[in-house]
Amino acid sequence: MILTVTMNPAYDLTYRLPELVRGREHRVLSVEQRIGGKGLNVTRVLNQLGKYSRATGFADHAFAAAAEQELPVDFVTVLPWVRRTVVISESDDATATALREPGPRVSEPQAAVQQLRIRVQGLLPDTRGLVVSGSLPAGVSPAVPADLARMALAVDIPVVCDVSGRALELAAEVPGVVLMTDRDELIALTGADVTTAAEVENAVLPLLAAGVRAILVSLGAAGTVLATAAGCWSARLPEPVPGNQAGTGEAAAAAMISMLSETAEPEWPDLLTDAVATAAAALVIPVAGEIDRSVLRRTRPLVEITGPAAAVGDGSACSAQA
């Protein structure tokens, strides 16, 4: 089993219309609502990839009951309510605009976190990989993702953390963790302005030296970078894939933990290839948490990888992308 943790879930609403024009009334073509949150979306993609995944985290009773109708879940029901996210998907040019509500405040956060720790601890014996992702509800310490990562890594379970802000800073202090960031998050984490793969490599050197196992960094149109102590690689597709960006990070996380759960020593370029191809397969789906497997099969051979295996810091691994 691969376990995912979502502490600030949401009801995802997707409105489809030809074009969004600010200040105008619109007739919506269709509406879709589903249970959501980054970890739940990772679980959905993992199940589509043929991996058994269970989702846990925080919810209210209504959300937990709805989730049980679709996915293997085991939520701690401590939230007073669950927020909503609204995505406006434009069919004319595949643009997506997201509106994300803030999460609720947990009234007794210490007790809630302790319940979650017990829940995760009880599931670890059957777990081969852990993904902690998404934001935190108000009142919950940003140290919780790092604490959960340490619990899993202590029993040799690989962990991917896709968090931001202070939670990302604390997760980066956990030896053995795999981190996912975008450009803005990496700038906030390291203080270094990064626009190229070589700059990413230099920026993450202190994190890798401190024990972070790997860092996947999305640079948008400039590609995706994977930095490890064994080397640094950059990946991109020959042509950009238009679509809904919502859910691409969760798809990449699913691909990464899928491979990490299978072998103690993954082939990092292969892992990067799978992450990029799976993210592309999510782009063509208007809702988060799903992939088009035919796109995944077609895209995987097209991913262009640059950067031979090299010791990070010697300047050779990612320099070709500078």
PDB file of N, CA and C in Angstrom, residues 20-119:
ATOM      1  N   LEU A  20     -13.468  32.944 -20.269  1.00  0.00           N
ATOM      2  CA  LEU A  20     -13.738  33.764 -19.095  1.00  0.00           C
ATOM      3  C   LEU A  20     -13.367  35.212 -19.406  1.00  0.00           C
ATOM      4  N   VAL A  21     -14.340  36.107 -19.284  1.00  0.00           N
ATOM      5  CA  VAL A  21     -14.107  37.530 -19.507  1.00  0.00           C
ATOM      6  C   VAL A  21     -14.452  38.268 -18.217  1.00  0.00           C
ATOM      7  N   ARG A  22     -13.480  38.954 -17.678  1.00  0.00           N
ATOM      8  CA  ARG A  22     -13.675  39.642 -16.402  1.00  0.00           C
ATOM      9  C   ARG A  22     -14.785  40.690 -16.512  1.00  0.00           C
ATOM     10  N   GLY A  23     -15.654  40.700 -15.501  1.00  0.00           N
ATOM     11  CA  GLY A  23     -16.710  41.700 -15.440  1.00  0.00           C
ATOM     12  C   GLY A  23     -17.954  41.366 -16.233  1.00  0.00           C
ATOM     13  N   ARG A  24     -18.001  40.169 -16.815  1.00  0.00           N
ATOM     14  CA  ARG A  24     -19.162  39.789 -17.616  1.00  0.00           C
ATOM     15  C   ARG A  24     -19.882  38.597 -17.013  1.00  0.00           C
ATOM     16  N   GLU A  25     -21.182  38.510 -17.299  1.00  0.00           N
ATOM     17  CA  GLU A  25     -21.955  37.329 -16.913  1.00  0.00           C
ATOM     18  C   GLU A  25     -21.663  36.206 -17.897  1.00  0.00           C
ATOM     19  N   HIS A  26     -21.548  34.964 -17.368  1.00  0.00           N
ATOM     20  CA  HIS A  26     -21.219  33.826 -18.223  1.00  0.00           C
ATOM     21  C   HIS A  26     -22.263  32.726 -18.066  1.00  0.00           C
ATOM     22  N   ARG A  27     -22.520  32.028 -19.133  1.00  0.00           N
ATOM     23  CA  ARG A  27     -23.341  30.824 -19.081  1.00  0.00           C
ATOM     24  C   ARG A  27     -22.410  29.624 -19.037  1.00  0.00           C
ATOM     25  N   VAL A  28     -22.468  28.890 -17.939  1.00  0.00           N
ATOM     26  CA  VAL A  28     -21.569  27.756 -17.726  1.00  0.00           C
ATOM     27  C   VAL A  28     -22.041  26.564 -18.547  1.00  0.00           C
ATOM     28  N   LEU A  29     -21.097  25.922 -19.239  1.00  0.00           N
ATOM     29  CA  LEU A  29     -21.445  24.769 -20.072  1.00  0.00           C
ATOM     30  C   LEU A  29     -21.717  23.529 -19.229  1.00  0.00           C
ATOM     31  N   SER A  30     -20.902  23.327 -18.191  1.00  0.00           N
ATOM     32  CA  SER A  30     -21.080  22.159 -17.323  1.00  0.00           C
ATOM     33  C   SER A  30     -20.370  22.411 -16.005  1.00  0.00           C
ATOM     34  N   VAL A  31     -20.780  21.675 -14.981  1.00  0.00           N
ATOM     35  CA  VAL A  31     -20.214  21.787 -13.634  1.00  0.00           C
ATOM     36  C   VAL A  31     -19.914  20.391 -13.120  1.00  0.00           C
ATOM     37  N   GLU A  32     -18.763  20.244 -12.496  1.00  0.00           N
ATOM     38  CA  GLU A  32     -18.429  18.964 -11.857  1.00  0.00           C
ATOM     39  C   GLU A  32     -17.925  19.228 -10.449  1.00  0.00           C
ATOM     40  N   GLN A  33     -18.447  18.484  -9.489  1.00  0.00           N
ATOM     41  CA  GLN A  33     -17.973  18.572  -8.113  1.00  0.00           C
ATOM     42  C   GLN A  33     -17.488  17.212  -7.667  1.00  0.00           C
ATOM     43  N   ARG A  34     -16.354  17.211  -6.978  1.00  0.00           N
ATOM     44  CA  ARG A  34     -15.810  15.961  -6.447  1.00  0.00           C
ATOM     45  C   ARG A  34     -15.010  16.269  -5.191  1.00  0.00           C
ATOM     46  N   ILE A  35     -14.780  15.232  -4.392  1.00  0.00           N
ATOM     47  CA  ILE A  35     -13.924  15.406  -3.228  1.00  0.00           C
ATOM     48  C   ILE A  35     -12.489  15.578  -3.708  1.00  0.00           C
ATOM     49  N   GLY A  36     -11.755  16.462  -3.062  1.00  0.00           N
ATOM     50  CA  GLY A  36     -10.412  16.754  -3.533  1.00  0.00           C
ATOM     51  C   GLY A  36      -9.447  17.073  -2.418  1.00  0.00           C
ATOM     52  N   GLY A  37      -8.290  17.542  -2.822  1.00  0.00           N
ATOM     53  CA  GLY A  37      -7.146  17.736  -1.942  1.00  0.00           C
ATOM     54  C   GLY A  37      -5.971  17.008  -2.555  1.00  0.00           C
ATOM     55  N   LYS A  38      -4.772  17.551  -2.370  1.00  0.00           N
ATOM     56  CA  LYS A  38      -3.618  17.016  -3.087  1.00  0.00           C
ATOM     57  C   LYS A  38      -3.385  15.533  -2.831  1.00  0.00           C
ATOM     58  N   GLY A  39      -3.435  15.116  -1.560  1.00  0.00           N
ATOM     59  CA  GLY A  39      -3.179  13.710  -1.259  1.00  0.00           C
ATOM     60  C   GLY A  39      -4.217  12.786  -1.861  1.00  0.00           C
ATOM     61  N   LEU A  40      -5.481  13.210  -1.837  1.00  0.00           N
ATOM     62  CA  LEU A  40      -6.533  12.405  -2.451  1.00  0.00           C
ATOM     63  C   LEU A  40      -6.319  12.276  -3.948  1.00  0.00           C
ATOM     64  N   ASN A  41      -5.854  13.351  -4.571  1.00  0.00           N
ATOM     65  CA  ASN A  41      -5.576  13.276  -6.003  1.00  0.00           C
ATOM     66  C   ASN A  41      -4.410  12.343  -6.301  1.00  0.00           C
ATOM     67  N   VAL A  42      -3.400  12.338  -5.414  1.00  0.00           N
ATOM     68  CA  VAL A  42      -2.292  11.394  -5.579  1.00  0.00           C
ATOM     69  C   VAL A  42      -2.807   9.964  -5.492  1.00  0.00           C
ATOM     70  N   THR A  43      -3.683   9.705  -4.524  1.00  0.00           N
ATOM     71  CA  THR A  43      -4.257   8.364  -4.382  1.00  0.00           C
ATOM     72  C   THR A  43      -5.028   7.968  -5.639  1.00  0.00           C
ATOM     73  N   ARG A  44      -5.814   8.894  -6.185  1.00  0.00           N
ATOM     74  CA  ARG A  44      -6.554   8.592  -7.412  1.00  0.00           C
ATOM     75  C   ARG A  44      -5.616   8.183  -8.543  1.00  0.00           C
ATOM     76  N   VAL A  45      -4.547   8.974  -8.741  1.00  0.00           N
ATOM     77  CA  VAL A  45      -3.624   8.672  -9.837  1.00  0.00           C
ATOM     78  C   VAL A  45      -2.902   7.355  -9.590  1.00  0.00           C
ATOM     79  N   LEU A  46      -2.493   7.113  -8.357  1.00  0.00           N
ATOM     80  CA  LEU A  46      -1.833   5.844  -8.045  1.00  0.00           C
ATOM     81  C   LEU A  46      -2.737   4.660  -8.390  1.00  0.00           C
ATOM     82  N   ASN A  47      -3.998   4.760  -8.048  1.00  0.00           N
ATOM     83  CA  ASN A  47      -4.918   3.673  -8.370  1.00  0.00           C
ATOM     84  C   ASN A  47      -5.040   3.483  -9.882  1.00  0.00           C
ATOM     85  N   GLN A  48      -4.974   4.587 -10.646  1.00  0.00           N
ATOM     86  CA  GLN A  48      -5.005   4.464 -12.104  1.00  0.00           C
ATOM     87  C   GLN A  48      -3.712   3.853 -12.642  1.00  0.00           C
ATOM     88  N   LEU A  49      -2.622   4.028 -11.899  1.00  0.00           N
ATOM     89  CA  LEU A  49      -1.344   3.437 -12.297  1.00  0.00           C
ATOM     90  C   LEU A  49      -1.219   1.980 -11.850  1.00  0.00           C
ATOM     91  N   GLY A  50      -2.243   1.463 -11.215  1.00  0.00           N
ATOM     92  CA  GLY A  50      -2.229   0.067 -10.784  1.00  0.00           C
ATOM     93  C   GLY A  50      -1.635  -0.146  -9.421  1.00  0.00           C
ATOM     94  N   LYS A  51      -1.501   0.926  -8.622  1.00  0.00           N
ATOM     95  CA  LYS A  51      -0.963   0.823  -7.270  1.00  0.00           C
ATOM     96  C   LYS A  51      -2.096   0.992  -6.267  1.00  0.00           C
ATOM     97  N   TYR A  52      -2.101   0.138  -5.259  1.00  0.00           N
ATOM     98  CA  TYR A  52      -3.108   0.286  -4.216  1.00  0.00           C
ATOM     99  C   TYR A  52      -2.688   1.418  -3.291  1.00  0.00           C
ATOM    100  N   SER A  53      -3.564   2.392  -3.114  1.00  0.00           N
ATOM    101  CA  SER A  53      -3.260   3.541  -2.273  1.00  0.00           C
ATOM    102  C   SER A  53      -4.428   3.839  -1.358  1.00  0.00           C
ATOM    103  N   ARG A  54      -4.110   4.237  -0.137  1.00  0.00           N
ATOM    104  CA  ARG A  54      -5.116   4.645   0.847  1.00  0.00           C
ATOM    105  C   ARG A  54      -4.821   6.079   1.270  1.00  0.00           C
ATOM    106  N   ALA A  55      -5.879   6.867   1.476  1.00  0.00           N
ATOM    107  CA  ALA A  55      -5.740   8.264   1.856  1.00  0.00           C
ATOM    108  C   ALA A  55      -6.164   8.459   3.305  1.00  0.00           C
ATOM    109  N   THR A  56      -5.389   9.265   4.021  1.00  0.00           N
ATOM    110  CA  THR A  56      -5.760   9.657   5.372  1.00  0.00           C
ATOM    111  C   THR A  56      -5.532  11.153   5.509  1.00  0.00           C
ATOM    112  N   GLY A  57      -5.763  11.661   6.711  1.00  0.00           N
ATOM    113  CA  GLY A  57      -5.620  13.087   6.962  1.00  0.00           C
ATOM    114  C   GLY A  57      -6.789  13.571   7.799  1.00  0.00           C
ATOM    115  N   PHE A  58      -7.141  14.854   7.636  1.00  0.00           N
ATOM    116  CA  PHE A  58      -8.242  15.446   8.379  1.00  0.00           C
ATOM    117  C   PHE A  58      -9.454  15.646   7.469  1.00  0.00           C
ATOM    118  N   ALA A  59     -10.653  15.574   8.055  1.00  0.00           N
ATOM    119  CA  ALA A  59     -11.895  15.825   7.317  1.00  0.00           C
ATOM    120  C   ALA A  59     -13.002  16.080   8.321  1.00  0.00           C
ATOM    121  N   ASP A  60     -14.177  16.425   7.825  1.00  0.00           N
ATOM    122  CA  ASP A  60     -15.368  16.380   8.665  1.00  0.00           C
ATOM    123  C   ASP A  60     -16.122  15.094   8.320  1.00  0.00           C
ATOM    124  N   HIS A  61     -17.208  14.825   9.033  1.00  0.00           N
ATOM    125  CA  HIS A  61     -17.887  13.543   8.845  1.00  0.00           C
ATOM    126  C   HIS A  61     -18.491  13.420   7.444  1.00  0.00           C
ATOM    127  N   ALA A  62     -19.058  14.505   6.940  1.00  0.00           N
ATOM    128  CA  ALA A  62     -19.704  14.436   5.625  1.00  0.00           C
ATOM    129  C   ALA A  62     -18.682  14.170   4.528  1.00  0.00           C
ATOM    130  N   PHE A  63     -17.537  14.853   4.594  1.00  0.00           N
ATOM    131  CA  PHE A  63     -16.507  14.660   3.579  1.00  0.00           C
ATOM    132  C   PHE A  63     -15.948  13.240   3.660  1.00  0.00           C
ATOM    133  N   ALA A  64     -15.681  12.752   4.877  1.00  0.00           N
ATOM    134  CA  ALA A  64     -15.144  11.399   5.038  1.00  0.00           C
ATOM    135  C   ALA A  64     -16.114  10.367   4.474  1.00  0.00           C
ATOM    136  N   ALA A  65     -17.406  10.560   4.720  1.00  0.00           N
ATOM    137  CA  ALA A  65     -18.398   9.612   4.208  1.00  0.00           C
ATOM    138  C   ALA A  65     -18.444   9.646   2.687  1.00  0.00           C
ATOM    139  N   ALA A  66     -18.353  10.843   2.105  1.00  0.00           N
ATOM    140  CA  ALA A  66     -18.354  10.944   0.640  1.00  0.00           C
ATOM    141  C   ALA A  66     -17.106  10.304   0.051  1.00  0.00           C
ATOM    142  N   ALA A  67     -15.966  10.504   0.704  1.00  0.00           N
ATOM    143  CA  ALA A  67     -14.706   9.942   0.204  1.00  0.00           C
ATOM    144  C   ALA A  67     -14.737   8.415   0.229  1.00  0.00           C
ATOM    145  N   GLU A  68     -15.371   7.851   1.250  1.00  0.00           N
ATOM    146  CA  GLU A  68     -15.433   6.393   1.361  1.00  0.00           C
ATOM    147  C   GLU A  68     -16.208   5.758   0.217  1.00  0.00           C
ATOM    148  N   GLN A  69     -17.072   6.516  -0.437  1.00  0.00           N
ATOM    149  CA  GLN A  69     -17.833   5.979  -1.554  1.00  0.00           C
ATOM    150  C   GLN A  69     -16.979   5.815  -2.802  1.00  0.00           C
ATOM    151  N   GLU A  70     -15.803   6.457  -2.820  1.00  0.00           N
ATOM    152  CA  GLU A  70     -14.974   6.441  -4.024  1.00  0.00           C
ATOM    153  C   GLU A  70     -13.620   5.797  -3.831  1.00  0.00           C
ATOM    154  N   LEU A  71     -12.992   6.027  -2.668  1.00  0.00           N
ATOM    155  CA  LEU A  71     -11.595   5.652  -2.490  1.00  0.00           C
ATOM    156  C   LEU A  71     -11.393   4.935  -1.164  1.00  0.00           C
ATOM    157  N   PRO A  72     -10.308   4.165  -1.036  1.00  0.00           N
ATOM    158  CA  PRO A  72      -9.923   3.649   0.275  1.00  0.00           C
ATOM    159  C   PRO A  72      -9.410   4.804   1.138  1.00  0.00           C
ATOM    160  N   VAL A  73     -10.126   5.152   2.178  1.00  0.00           N
ATOM    161  CA  VAL A  73      -9.755   6.285   3.018  1.00  0.00           C
ATOM    162  C   VAL A  73      -9.860   5.908   4.478  1.00  0.00           C
ATOM    163  N   ASP A  74      -9.176   6.683   5.327  1.00  0.00           N
ATOM    164  CA  ASP A  74      -9.200   6.456   6.772  1.00  0.00           C
ATOM    165  C   ASP A  74      -8.943   7.802   7.449  1.00  0.00           C
ATOM    166  N   PHE A  75      -9.916   8.714   7.369  1.00  0.00           N
ATOM    167  CA  PHE A  75      -9.736  10.078   7.839  1.00  0.00           C
ATOM    168  C   PHE A  75      -9.930  10.208   9.351  1.00  0.00           C
ATOM    169  N   VAL A  76      -9.242  11.203   9.924  1.00  0.00           N
ATOM    170  CA  VAL A  76      -9.489  11.651  11.284  1.00  0.00           C
ATOM    171  C   VAL A  76     -10.489  12.807  11.181  1.00  0.00           C
ATOM    172  N   THR A  77     -11.689  12.631  11.699  1.00  0.00           N
ATOM    173  CA  THR A  77     -12.769  13.597  11.473  1.00  0.00           C
ATOM    174  C   THR A  77     -12.754  14.672  12.563  1.00  0.00           C
ATOM    175  N   VAL A  78     -11.883  15.653  12.388  1.00  0.00           N
ATOM    176  CA  VAL A  78     -11.724  16.719  13.378  1.00  0.00           C
ATOM    177  C   VAL A  78     -12.001  18.108  12.798  1.00  0.00           C
ATOM    178  N   LEU A  79     -12.261  18.224  11.499  1.00  0.00           N
ATOM    179  CA  LEU A  79     -12.508  19.527  10.904  1.00  0.00           C
ATOM    180  C   LEU A  79     -13.956  19.950  11.117  1.00  0.00           C
ATOM    181  N   PRO A  80     -14.207  21.239  11.407  1.00  0.00           N
ATOM    182  CA  PRO A  80     -15.591  21.711  11.550  1.00  0.00           C
ATOM    183  C   PRO A  80     -16.321  21.771  10.214  1.00  0.00           C
ATOM    184  N   TRP A  81     -15.596  21.956   9.133  1.00  0.00           N
ATOM    185  CA  TRP A  81     -16.146  21.963   7.785  1.00  0.00           C
ATOM    186  C   TRP A  81     -14.986  21.808   6.809  1.00  0.00           C
ATOM    187  N   VAL A  82     -15.306  21.583   5.549  1.00  0.00           N
ATOM    188  CA  VAL A  82     -14.282  21.401   4.516  1.00  0.00           C
ATOM    189  C   VAL A  82     -14.445  22.492   3.475  1.00  0.00           C
ATOM    190  N   ARG A  83     -13.354  23.111   3.101  1.00  0.00           N
ATOM    191  CA  ARG A  83     -13.346  24.236   2.157  1.00  0.00           C
ATOM    192  C   ARG A  83     -13.698  23.775   0.738  1.00  0.00           C
ATOM    193  N   ARG A  84     -13.755  24.752  -0.163  1.00  0.00           N
ATOM    194  CA  ARG A  84     -13.990  24.483  -1.577  1.00  0.00           C
ATOM    195  C   ARG A  84     -12.891  25.116  -2.416  1.00  0.00           C
ATOM    196  N   THR A  85     -12.612  24.509  -3.539  1.00  0.00           N
ATOM    197  CA  THR A  85     -11.787  25.139  -4.559  1.00  0.00           C
ATOM    198  C   THR A  85     -12.595  25.160  -5.853  1.00  0.00           C
ATOM    199  N   VAL A  86     -12.490  26.262  -6.573  1.00  0.00           N
ATOM    200  CA  VAL A  86     -13.234  26.431  -7.816  1.00  0.00           C
ATOM    201  C   VAL A  86     -12.237  26.614  -8.954  1.00  0.00           C
ATOM    202  N   VAL A  87     -12.343  25.787  -9.976  1.00  0.00           N
ATOM    203  CA  VAL A  87     -11.518  25.913 -11.171  1.00  0.00           C
ATOM    204  C   VAL A  87     -12.416  26.273 -12.335  1.00  0.00           C
ATOM    205  N   ILE A  88     -12.089  27.362 -13.024  1.00  0.00           N
ATOM    206  CA  ILE A  88     -12.813  27.784 -14.221  1.00  0.00           C
ATOM    207  C   ILE A  88     -11.993  27.349 -15.423  1.00  0.00           C
ATOM    208  N   SER A  89     -12.495  26.381 -16.154  1.00  0.00           N
ATOM    209  CA  SER A  89     -11.782  25.783 -17.281  1.00  0.00           C
ATOM    210  C   SER A  89     -12.351  26.322 -18.585  1.00  0.00           C
ATOM    211  N   GLU A  90     -11.488  26.966 -19.377  1.00  0.00           N
ATOM    212  CA  GLU A  90     -11.915  27.582 -20.634  1.00  0.00           C
ATOM    213  C   GLU A  90     -11.590  26.660 -21.805  1.00  0.00           C
ATOM    214  N   SER A  91     -12.604  26.284 -22.551  1.00  0.00           N
ATOM    215  CA  SER A  91     -12.415  25.337 -23.643  1.00  0.00           C
ATOM    216  C   SER A  91     -11.732  25.953 -24.851  1.00  0.00           C
ATOM    217  N   ASP A  92     -11.813  27.282 -25.008  1.00  0.00           N
ATOM    218  CA  ASP A  92     -11.239  27.905 -26.203  1.00  0.00           C
ATOM    219  C   ASP A  92      -9.724  27.747 -26.277  1.00  0.00           C
ATOM    220  N   ASP A  93      -9.046  27.908 -25.126  1.00  0.00           N
ATOM    221  CA  ASP A  93      -7.579  27.810 -25.164  1.00  0.00           C
ATOM    222  C   ASP A  93      -7.004  26.978 -24.023  1.00  0.00           C
ATOM    223  N   ALA A  94      -7.863  26.204 -23.349  1.00  0.00           N
ATOM    224  CA  ALA A  94      -7.444  25.287 -22.279  1.00  0.00           C
ATOM    225  C   ALA A  94      -6.876  26.013 -21.063  1.00  0.00           C
ATOM    226  N   THR A  95      -7.198  27.296 -20.902  1.00  0.00           N
ATOM    227  CA  THR A  95      -6.765  28.033 -19.718  1.00  0.00           C
ATOM    228  C   THR A  95      -7.611  27.622 -18.522  1.00  0.00           C
ATOM    229  N   ALA A  96      -6.966  27.553 -17.344  1.00  0.00           N
ATOM    230  CA  ALA A  96      -7.688  27.234 -16.114  1.00  0.00           C
ATOM    231  C   ALA A  96      -7.366  28.280 -15.052  1.00  0.00           C
ATOM    232  N   THR A  97      -8.399  28.769 -14.378  1.00  0.00           N
ATOM    233  CA  THR A  97      -8.250  29.743 -13.299  1.00  0.00           C
ATOM    234  C   THR A  97      -8.776  29.115 -12.022  1.00  0.00           C
ATOM    235  N   ALA A  98      -7.961  29.125 -10.958  1.00  0.00           N
ATOM    236  CA  ALA A  98      -8.338  28.456  -9.715  1.00  0.00           C
ATOM    237  C   ALA A  98      -8.584  29.469  -8.606  1.00  0.00           C
ATOM    238  N   LEU A  99      -9.629  29.241  -7.840  1.00  0.00           N
ATOM    239  CA  LEU A  99      -9.948  30.027  -6.651  1.00  0.00           C
ATOM    240  C   LEU A  99      -9.968  29.066  -5.469  1.00  0.00           C
ATOM    241  N   ARG A 100      -9.085  29.294  -4.516  1.00  0.00           N
ATOM    242  CA  ARG A 100      -8.933  28.351  -3.398  1.00  0.00           C
ATOM    243  C   ARG A 100      -9.324  29.032  -2.079  1.00  0.00           C
ATOM    244  N   GLU A 101     -10.331  28.491  -1.429  1.00  0.00           N
ATOM    245  CA  GLU A 101     -10.739  29.028  -0.138  1.00  0.00           C
ATOM    246  C   GLU A 101      -9.723  28.650   0.931  1.00  0.00           C
ATOM    247  N   PRO A 102      -9.600  29.478   1.973  1.00  0.00           N
ATOM    248  CA  PRO A 102      -8.760  29.071   3.103  1.00  0.00           C
ATOM    249  C   PRO A 102      -9.426  27.929   3.850  1.00  0.00           C
ATOM    250  N   GLY A 103      -8.632  27.152   4.523  1.00  0.00           N
ATOM    251  CA  GLY A 103      -9.185  26.035   5.281  1.00  0.00           C
ATOM    252  C   GLY A 103      -9.730  26.477   6.631  1.00  0.00           C
ATOM    253  N   PRO A 104     -10.468  25.603   7.315  1.00  0.00           N
ATOM    254  CA  PRO A 104     -11.021  25.920   8.627  1.00  0.00           C
ATOM    255  C   PRO A 104      -9.941  25.880   9.710  1.00  0.00           C
ATOM    256  N   ARG A 105     -10.278  26.360  10.874  1.00  0.00           N
ATOM    257  CA  ARG A 105      -9.381  26.276  12.028  1.00  0.00           C
ATOM    258  C   ARG A 105      -9.740  25.035  12.846  1.00  0.00           C
ATOM    259  N   VAL A 106      -8.730  24.248  13.186  1.00  0.00           N
ATOM    260  CA  VAL A 106      -8.932  23.076  14.037  1.00  0.00           C
ATOM    261  C   VAL A 106      -9.002  23.548  15.485  1.00  0.00           C
ATOM    262  N   SER A 107     -10.072  23.219  16.175  1.00  0.00           N
ATOM    263  CA  SER A 107     -10.295  23.759  17.520  1.00  0.00           C
ATOM    264  C   SER A 107      -9.317  23.188  18.546  1.00  0.00           C
ATOM    265  N   GLU A 108      -8.965  21.920  18.416  1.00  0.00           N
ATOM    266  CA  GLU A 108      -8.008  21.299  19.338  1.00  0.00           C
ATOM    267  C   GLU A 108      -6.896  20.648  18.520  1.00  0.00           C
ATOM    268  N   PRO A 109      -5.981  21.478  17.999  1.00  0.00           N
ATOM    269  CA  PRO A 109      -4.991  20.960  17.051  1.00  0.00           C
ATOM    270  C   PRO A 109      -4.053  19.901  17.623  1.00  0.00           C
ATOM    271  N   GLN A 110      -3.655  20.037  18.876  1.00  0.00           N
ATOM    272  CA  GLN A 110      -2.727  19.042  19.435  1.00  0.00           C
ATOM    273  C   GLN A 110      -3.372  17.665  19.498  1.00  0.00           C
ATOM    274  N   ALA A 111      -4.628  17.611  19.931  1.00  0.00           N
ATOM    275  CA  ALA A 111      -5.330  16.329  19.989  1.00  0.00           C
ATOM    276  C   ALA A 111      -5.557  15.777  18.587  1.00  0.00           C
ATOM    277  N   ALA A 112      -5.872  16.667  17.638  1.00  0.00           N
ATOM    278  CA  ALA A 112      -6.103  16.223  16.261  1.00  0.00           C
ATOM    279  C   ALA A 112      -4.834  15.641  15.660  1.00  0.00           C
ATOM    280  N   VAL A 113      -3.719  16.318  15.866  1.00  0.00           N
ATOM    281  CA  VAL A 113      -2.446  15.834  15.317  1.00  0.00           C
ATOM    282  C   VAL A 113      -2.059  14.510  15.960  1.00  0.00           C
ATOM    283  N   GLN A 114      -2.300  14.378  17.254  1.00  0.00           N
ATOM    284  CA  GLN A 114      -1.977  13.120  17.913  1.00  0.00           C
ATOM    285  C   GLN A 114      -2.811  11.973  17.348  1.00  0.00           C
ATOM    286  N   GLN A 115      -4.083  12.222  17.072  1.00  0.00           N
ATOM    287  CA  GLN A 115      -4.912  11.193  16.447  1.00  0.00           C
ATOM    288  C   GLN A 115      -4.382  10.810  15.068  1.00  0.00           C
ATOM    289  N   LEU A 116      -3.937  11.821  14.321  1.00  0.00           N
ATOM    290  CA  LEU A 116      -3.402  11.532  12.989  1.00  0.00           C
ATOM    291  C   LEU A 116      -2.106  10.739  13.090  1.00  0.00           C
ATOM    292  N   ARG A 117      -1.261  11.080  14.032  1.00  0.00           N
ATOM    293  CA  ARG A 117      -0.011  10.333  14.209  1.00  0.00           C
ATOM    294  C   ARG A 117      -0.305   8.868  14.522  1.00  0.00           C
ATOM    295  N   ILE A 118      -1.274   8.638  15.390  1.00  0.00           N
ATOM    296  CA  ILE A 118      -1.639   7.265  15.747  1.00  0.00           C
ATOM    297  C   ILE A 118      -2.196   6.536  14.534  1.00  0.00           C
ATOM    298  N   ARG A 119      -3.008   7.235  13.735  1.00  0.00           N
ATOM    299  CA  ARG A 119      -3.602   6.632  12.538  1.00  0.00           C
ATOM    300  C   ARG A 119      -2.494   6.239  11.558  1.00  0.00           C
TER     301      ARG A 119
END
